[in-house]
Each structure stands twice: as C-alpha cells, then as structure tokens.
Short mmCIF file of C-alpha atoms in Angstrom, two decimals:
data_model
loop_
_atom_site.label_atom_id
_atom_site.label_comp_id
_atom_site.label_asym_id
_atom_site.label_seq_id
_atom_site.Cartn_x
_atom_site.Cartn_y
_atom_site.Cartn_z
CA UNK A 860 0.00 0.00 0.00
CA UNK A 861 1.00 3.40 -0.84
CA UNK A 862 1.61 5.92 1.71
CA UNK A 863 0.61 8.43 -0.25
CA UNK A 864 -2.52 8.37 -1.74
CA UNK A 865 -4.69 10.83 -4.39
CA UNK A 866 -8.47 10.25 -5.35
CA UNK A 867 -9.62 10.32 -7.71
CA UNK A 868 -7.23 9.19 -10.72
CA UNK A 869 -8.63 10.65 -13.39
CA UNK A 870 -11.01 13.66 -13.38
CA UNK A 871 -12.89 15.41 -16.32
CA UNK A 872 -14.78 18.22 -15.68
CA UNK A 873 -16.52 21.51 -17.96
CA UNK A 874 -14.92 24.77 -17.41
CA UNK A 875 -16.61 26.60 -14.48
CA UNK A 876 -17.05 23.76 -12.19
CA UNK A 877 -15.55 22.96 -8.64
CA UNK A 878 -13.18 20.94 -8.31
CA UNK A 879 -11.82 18.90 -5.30
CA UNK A 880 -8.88 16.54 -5.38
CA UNK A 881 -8.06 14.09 -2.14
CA UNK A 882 -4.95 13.19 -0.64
CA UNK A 883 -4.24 10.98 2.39
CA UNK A 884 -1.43 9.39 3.79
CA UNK A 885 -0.53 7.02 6.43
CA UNK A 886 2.96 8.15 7.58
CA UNK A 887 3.97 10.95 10.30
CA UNK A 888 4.52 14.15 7.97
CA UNK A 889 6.12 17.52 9.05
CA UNK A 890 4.43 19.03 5.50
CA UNK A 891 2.27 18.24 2.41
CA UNK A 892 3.25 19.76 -0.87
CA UNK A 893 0.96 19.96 -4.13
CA UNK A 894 2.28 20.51 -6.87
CA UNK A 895 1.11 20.43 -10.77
CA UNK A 896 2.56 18.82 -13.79
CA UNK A 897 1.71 19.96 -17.61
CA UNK A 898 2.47 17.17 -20.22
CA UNK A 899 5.55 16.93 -21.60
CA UNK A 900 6.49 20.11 -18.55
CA UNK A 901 8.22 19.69 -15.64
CA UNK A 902 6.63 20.43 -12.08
CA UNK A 903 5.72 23.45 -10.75
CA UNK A 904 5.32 23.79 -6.43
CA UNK A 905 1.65 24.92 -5.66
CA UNK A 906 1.69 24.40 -2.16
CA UNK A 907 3.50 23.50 0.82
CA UNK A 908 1.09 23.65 4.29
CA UNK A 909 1.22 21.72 7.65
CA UNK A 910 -1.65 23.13 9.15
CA UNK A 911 -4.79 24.70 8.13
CA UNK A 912 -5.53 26.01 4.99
CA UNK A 913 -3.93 27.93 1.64
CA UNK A 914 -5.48 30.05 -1.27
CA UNK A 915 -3.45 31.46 -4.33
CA UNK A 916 -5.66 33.00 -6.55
CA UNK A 917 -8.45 30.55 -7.79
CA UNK A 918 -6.76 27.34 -5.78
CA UNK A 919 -7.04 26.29 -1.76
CA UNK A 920 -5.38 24.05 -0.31
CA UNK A 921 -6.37 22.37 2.93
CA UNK A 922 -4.87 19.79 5.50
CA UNK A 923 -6.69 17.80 8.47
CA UNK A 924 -3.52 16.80 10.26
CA UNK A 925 -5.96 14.78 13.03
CA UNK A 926 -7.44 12.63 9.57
CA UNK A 927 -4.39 12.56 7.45
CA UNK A 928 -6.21 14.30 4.85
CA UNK A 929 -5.30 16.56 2.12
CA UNK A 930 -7.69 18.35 -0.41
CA UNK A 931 -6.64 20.49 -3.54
CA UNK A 932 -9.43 22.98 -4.80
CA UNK A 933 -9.74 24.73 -7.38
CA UNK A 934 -12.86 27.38 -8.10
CA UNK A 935 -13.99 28.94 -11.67
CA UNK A 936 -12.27 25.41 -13.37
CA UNK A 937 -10.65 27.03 -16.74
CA UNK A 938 -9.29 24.62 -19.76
CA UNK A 939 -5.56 25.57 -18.57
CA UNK A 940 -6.08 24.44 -15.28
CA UNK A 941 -5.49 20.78 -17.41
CA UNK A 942 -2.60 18.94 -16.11
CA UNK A 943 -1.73 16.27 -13.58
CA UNK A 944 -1.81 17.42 -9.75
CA UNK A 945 0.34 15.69 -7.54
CA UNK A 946 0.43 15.74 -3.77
CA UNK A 947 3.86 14.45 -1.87
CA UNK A 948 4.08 14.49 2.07
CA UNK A 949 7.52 15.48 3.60
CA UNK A 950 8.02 13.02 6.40
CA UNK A 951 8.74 13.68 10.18
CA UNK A 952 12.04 11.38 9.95
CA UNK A 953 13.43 12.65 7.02
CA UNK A 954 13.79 15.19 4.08
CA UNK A 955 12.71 12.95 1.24
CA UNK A 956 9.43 13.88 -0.31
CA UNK A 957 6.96 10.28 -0.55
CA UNK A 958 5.18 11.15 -3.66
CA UNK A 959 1.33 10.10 -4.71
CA UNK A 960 0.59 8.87 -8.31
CA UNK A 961 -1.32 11.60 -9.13
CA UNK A 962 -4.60 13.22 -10.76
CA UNK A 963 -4.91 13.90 -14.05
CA UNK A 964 -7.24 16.32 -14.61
CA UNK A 965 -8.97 17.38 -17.87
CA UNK A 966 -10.82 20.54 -17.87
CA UNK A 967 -13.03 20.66 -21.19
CA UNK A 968 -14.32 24.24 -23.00
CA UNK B 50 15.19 34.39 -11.09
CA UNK B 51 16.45 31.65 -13.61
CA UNK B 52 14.79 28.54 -13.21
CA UNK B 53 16.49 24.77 -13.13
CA UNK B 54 17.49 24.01 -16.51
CA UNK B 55 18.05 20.45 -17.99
CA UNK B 56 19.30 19.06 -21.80
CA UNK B 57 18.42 17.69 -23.93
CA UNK B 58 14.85 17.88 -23.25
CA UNK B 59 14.18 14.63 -25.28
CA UNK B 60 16.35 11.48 -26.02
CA UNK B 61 15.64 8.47 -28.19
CA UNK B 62 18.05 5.75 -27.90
CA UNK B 63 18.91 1.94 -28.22
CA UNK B 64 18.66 -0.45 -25.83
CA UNK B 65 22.57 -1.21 -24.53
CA UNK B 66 23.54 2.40 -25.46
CA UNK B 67 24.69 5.19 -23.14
CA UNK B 68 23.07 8.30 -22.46
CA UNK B 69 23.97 11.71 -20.03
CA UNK B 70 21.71 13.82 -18.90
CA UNK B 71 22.55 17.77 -17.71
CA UNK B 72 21.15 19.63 -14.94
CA UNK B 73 22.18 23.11 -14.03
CA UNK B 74 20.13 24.10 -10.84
CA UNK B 75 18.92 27.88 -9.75
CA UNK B 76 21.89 29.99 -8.49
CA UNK B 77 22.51 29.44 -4.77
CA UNK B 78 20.67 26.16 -4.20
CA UNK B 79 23.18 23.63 -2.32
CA UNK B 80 20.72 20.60 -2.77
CA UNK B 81 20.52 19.00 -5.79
CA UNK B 82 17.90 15.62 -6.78
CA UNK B 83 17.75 13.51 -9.55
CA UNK B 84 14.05 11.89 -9.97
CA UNK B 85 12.86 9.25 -12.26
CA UNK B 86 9.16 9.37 -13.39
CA UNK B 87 8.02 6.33 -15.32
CA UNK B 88 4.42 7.44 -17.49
CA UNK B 89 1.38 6.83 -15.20
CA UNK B 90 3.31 7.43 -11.72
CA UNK B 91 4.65 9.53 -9.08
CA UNK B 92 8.68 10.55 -9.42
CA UNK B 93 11.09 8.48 -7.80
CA UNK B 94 14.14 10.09 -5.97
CA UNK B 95 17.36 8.22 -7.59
CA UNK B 96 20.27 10.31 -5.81
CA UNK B 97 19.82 13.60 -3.55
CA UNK B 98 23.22 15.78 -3.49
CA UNK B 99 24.32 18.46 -1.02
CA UNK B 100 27.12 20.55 -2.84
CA UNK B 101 29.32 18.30 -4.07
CA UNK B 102 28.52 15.01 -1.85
CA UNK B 103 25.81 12.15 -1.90
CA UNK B 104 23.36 12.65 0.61
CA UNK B 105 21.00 9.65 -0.53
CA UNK B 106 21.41 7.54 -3.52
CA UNK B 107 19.67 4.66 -2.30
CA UNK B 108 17.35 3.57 -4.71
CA UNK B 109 20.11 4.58 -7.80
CA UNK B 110 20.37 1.14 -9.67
CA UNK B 111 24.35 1.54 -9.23
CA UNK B 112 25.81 -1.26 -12.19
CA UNK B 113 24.45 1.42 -14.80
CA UNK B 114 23.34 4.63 -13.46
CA UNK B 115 25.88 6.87 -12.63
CA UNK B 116 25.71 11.05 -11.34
CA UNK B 117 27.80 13.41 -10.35
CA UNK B 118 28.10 17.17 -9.21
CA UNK B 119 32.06 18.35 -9.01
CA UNK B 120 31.98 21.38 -8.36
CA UNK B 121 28.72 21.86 -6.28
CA UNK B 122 26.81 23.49 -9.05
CA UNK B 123 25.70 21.56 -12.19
CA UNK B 124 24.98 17.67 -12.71
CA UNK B 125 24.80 15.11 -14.78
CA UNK B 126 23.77 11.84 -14.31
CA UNK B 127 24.64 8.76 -16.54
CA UNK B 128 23.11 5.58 -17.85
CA UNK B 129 25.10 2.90 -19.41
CA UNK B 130 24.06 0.56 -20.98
CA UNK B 131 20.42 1.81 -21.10
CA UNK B 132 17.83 -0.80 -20.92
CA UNK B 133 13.84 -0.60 -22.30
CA UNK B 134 12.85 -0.11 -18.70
CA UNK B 135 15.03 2.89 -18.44
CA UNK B 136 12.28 4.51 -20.44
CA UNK B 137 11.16 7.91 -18.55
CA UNK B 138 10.77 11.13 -17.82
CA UNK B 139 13.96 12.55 -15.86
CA UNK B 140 13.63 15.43 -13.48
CA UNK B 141 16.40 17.16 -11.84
CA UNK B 142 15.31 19.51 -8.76
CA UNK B 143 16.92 22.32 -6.47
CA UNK B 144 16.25 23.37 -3.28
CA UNK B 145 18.02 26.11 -1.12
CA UNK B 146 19.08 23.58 1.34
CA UNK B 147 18.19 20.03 3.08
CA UNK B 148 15.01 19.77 4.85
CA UNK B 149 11.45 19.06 5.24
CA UNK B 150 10.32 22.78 4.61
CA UNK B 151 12.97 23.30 1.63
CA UNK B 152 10.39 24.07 -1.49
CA UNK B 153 11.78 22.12 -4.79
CA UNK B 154 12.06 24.01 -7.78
CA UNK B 155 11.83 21.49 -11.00
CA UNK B 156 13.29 21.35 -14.23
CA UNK B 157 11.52 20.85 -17.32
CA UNK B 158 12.85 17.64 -17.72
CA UNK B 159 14.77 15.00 -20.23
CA UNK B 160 12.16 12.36 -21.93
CA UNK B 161 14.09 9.11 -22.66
CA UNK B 162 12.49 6.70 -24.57
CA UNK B 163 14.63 3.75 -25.04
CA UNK B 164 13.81 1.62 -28.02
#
C-alpha cells in the first residue's frame, strides 16, 4: 500500500465547475506539498502547508492533520487548469518527499 | 530568477547504449535531486546531493546509473548501458538547502524513450 494516496485518478470536468482533489497518507509528515505537472512540462510547487488552509488565486489548499487528509481545490475550473496534480508528504524522519501517483485532470471548454 | 534548466529535453536511444543527462540548478541552491518518473506514476528520488557530496542515492540502480556534481553546481547523471525499462521522464530539482520545509524548484525535464 502506498503511503501516499490521491483520489480520484482521473477527473474530467466543464470549465466553471468545482473541483476537489483528495490526498491521504498514512505516515507521520512535518508538510504536504501539491504541486502540478503539464504534459511533456516539468513540475511546478503549488503548495506547501502543515496546518490549516492555503489560497493562491483561484486554488485552496487544505490539510486535516488529526485525519491525514489533504484536499486540492480549485474554483472557476478554466481549460488551462489541465494537467496532472500531484500531492507528496515530507516526512517527520526525514527530508525525502513520498510522492502520490497523481490526478490527471482534464478541464473541457 | 532563472529557473532549473536540464538538456536535452528529449532522447531516443537503443537499448545497450549510453546516455547523459545535464542539470544546471537555480543559483545558490546547495541541494541538488535527480528523480525518475516512469508514465502513469509519481517521481522516484534516484540520488539527492548536497554541494558536491551524496546525501542519498539509495534507490540509484548503481551497475548502470551513474551522477555526479564536481563542483557543487551543475549535474549530470549517466546511464550505461540503457535498458527498455530505463524509459522515462527525468527530473532534476533544487532546493536552497536540506530539509522538510525546503520548497523544490523542477526542471523541465529530459524524456528518454529507449527503443
């Protein structure tokens, strides 16, 4: 079993709508990162929280440390939001990120 | 600020051949990672450097991948001989320094597709 895990794996979705993206682990973490991946891109940092909750323009980013839970948001859903979101948890005992397989999401006009 | 840059952005080779890949990370950043990410999954962490030394290359498959960072800046890392399995994307990453709250800055990445 994967210590890191993301629901769902694949998400389509029409421009506009809400979207949520899960995340939970099962290992001691000192911080959760999100991060997004364009095809054929590299990978770009969204988010690094250990507590609470995040917002960066139209994405949030919350963490329930109690239920080793994770969610991504994003509002206003927009054809370039398209890409595969990844969340990886920074464990207590280490520096090495433990990375989830990711959610590609496909955000149609 | 420059981001981390990587070459060649895509490779196509033989099976048995050798390949290098180049990493130059963002100015300043004493950490440097190498991370394998085969299509459909997460990236895998093949060999973390601070400055010029090995901090983890644990899961580095050692008889034919090989990296290195000399003089504490740029990288390469090394595959030879290359086998279909080998096929992936390659990140390289940079972080200011060692630790759980460092944020990771990411290349664009080298495709090899090994044929």
């Amino acid at each position: 079993k994967n210590e890191v895990e993301q629901s769902p794996q694949n998400l389509t979705a029409q421009e506009g709508e809400f979207i949520t993206i899960n995340c939970s682990y099962s290992v001691g973490i000192s911080a959760l990162h999100w991060l997004q991946q364009h095809p054929g891109g590299g990978i770009v940092s969204l988010f690094m929280l250990s507590s609470g909750k995040k917002k960066h323009g139209r994405l949030i980013a919350t963490i329930n440390i109690q239920e080793k839970h994770s969610s991504l948001h994003i509002t206003a859903s927009h054809p370039r939001d398209s890409a595969v979101y990844i969340c990886a948890a920074s464990m207590d005992s280490n520096y090495q990120l433990i990375w989830g397989a990711g959610t590609k999401l496909i955000i149609k006009p | 600020e420059a981001g981390v840059a990587q070459s060649p952005r895509y490779k196509i080779i033989e099976k048995r051949q050798s390949v290098a890949f180049w990493c130059n990370p963002i100015s300043g950043h004493a950490t440097l990672y190498w991370y394998q990410q085969i299509l459909g999954q997460g990236p895998k962490l093949l060999i973390q450097f601070q400055n010029n030394g090995v901090v983890d290359d644990s899961q580095l498959p050692k008889d034919r991948f090989s990296a290195e960072r000399l003089k504490g800046v740029d990288s390469t890392l090394k595959i030879q001989p290359a086998k279909l399995e080998d096929s992936a994307v390659y990140l390289c990453a940079s972080s200011l320094a060692t630790g759980v709250y460092n944020e990771q800055f990411f290349g664009p990445g080298t495709r090899l597709t090994v044929l």
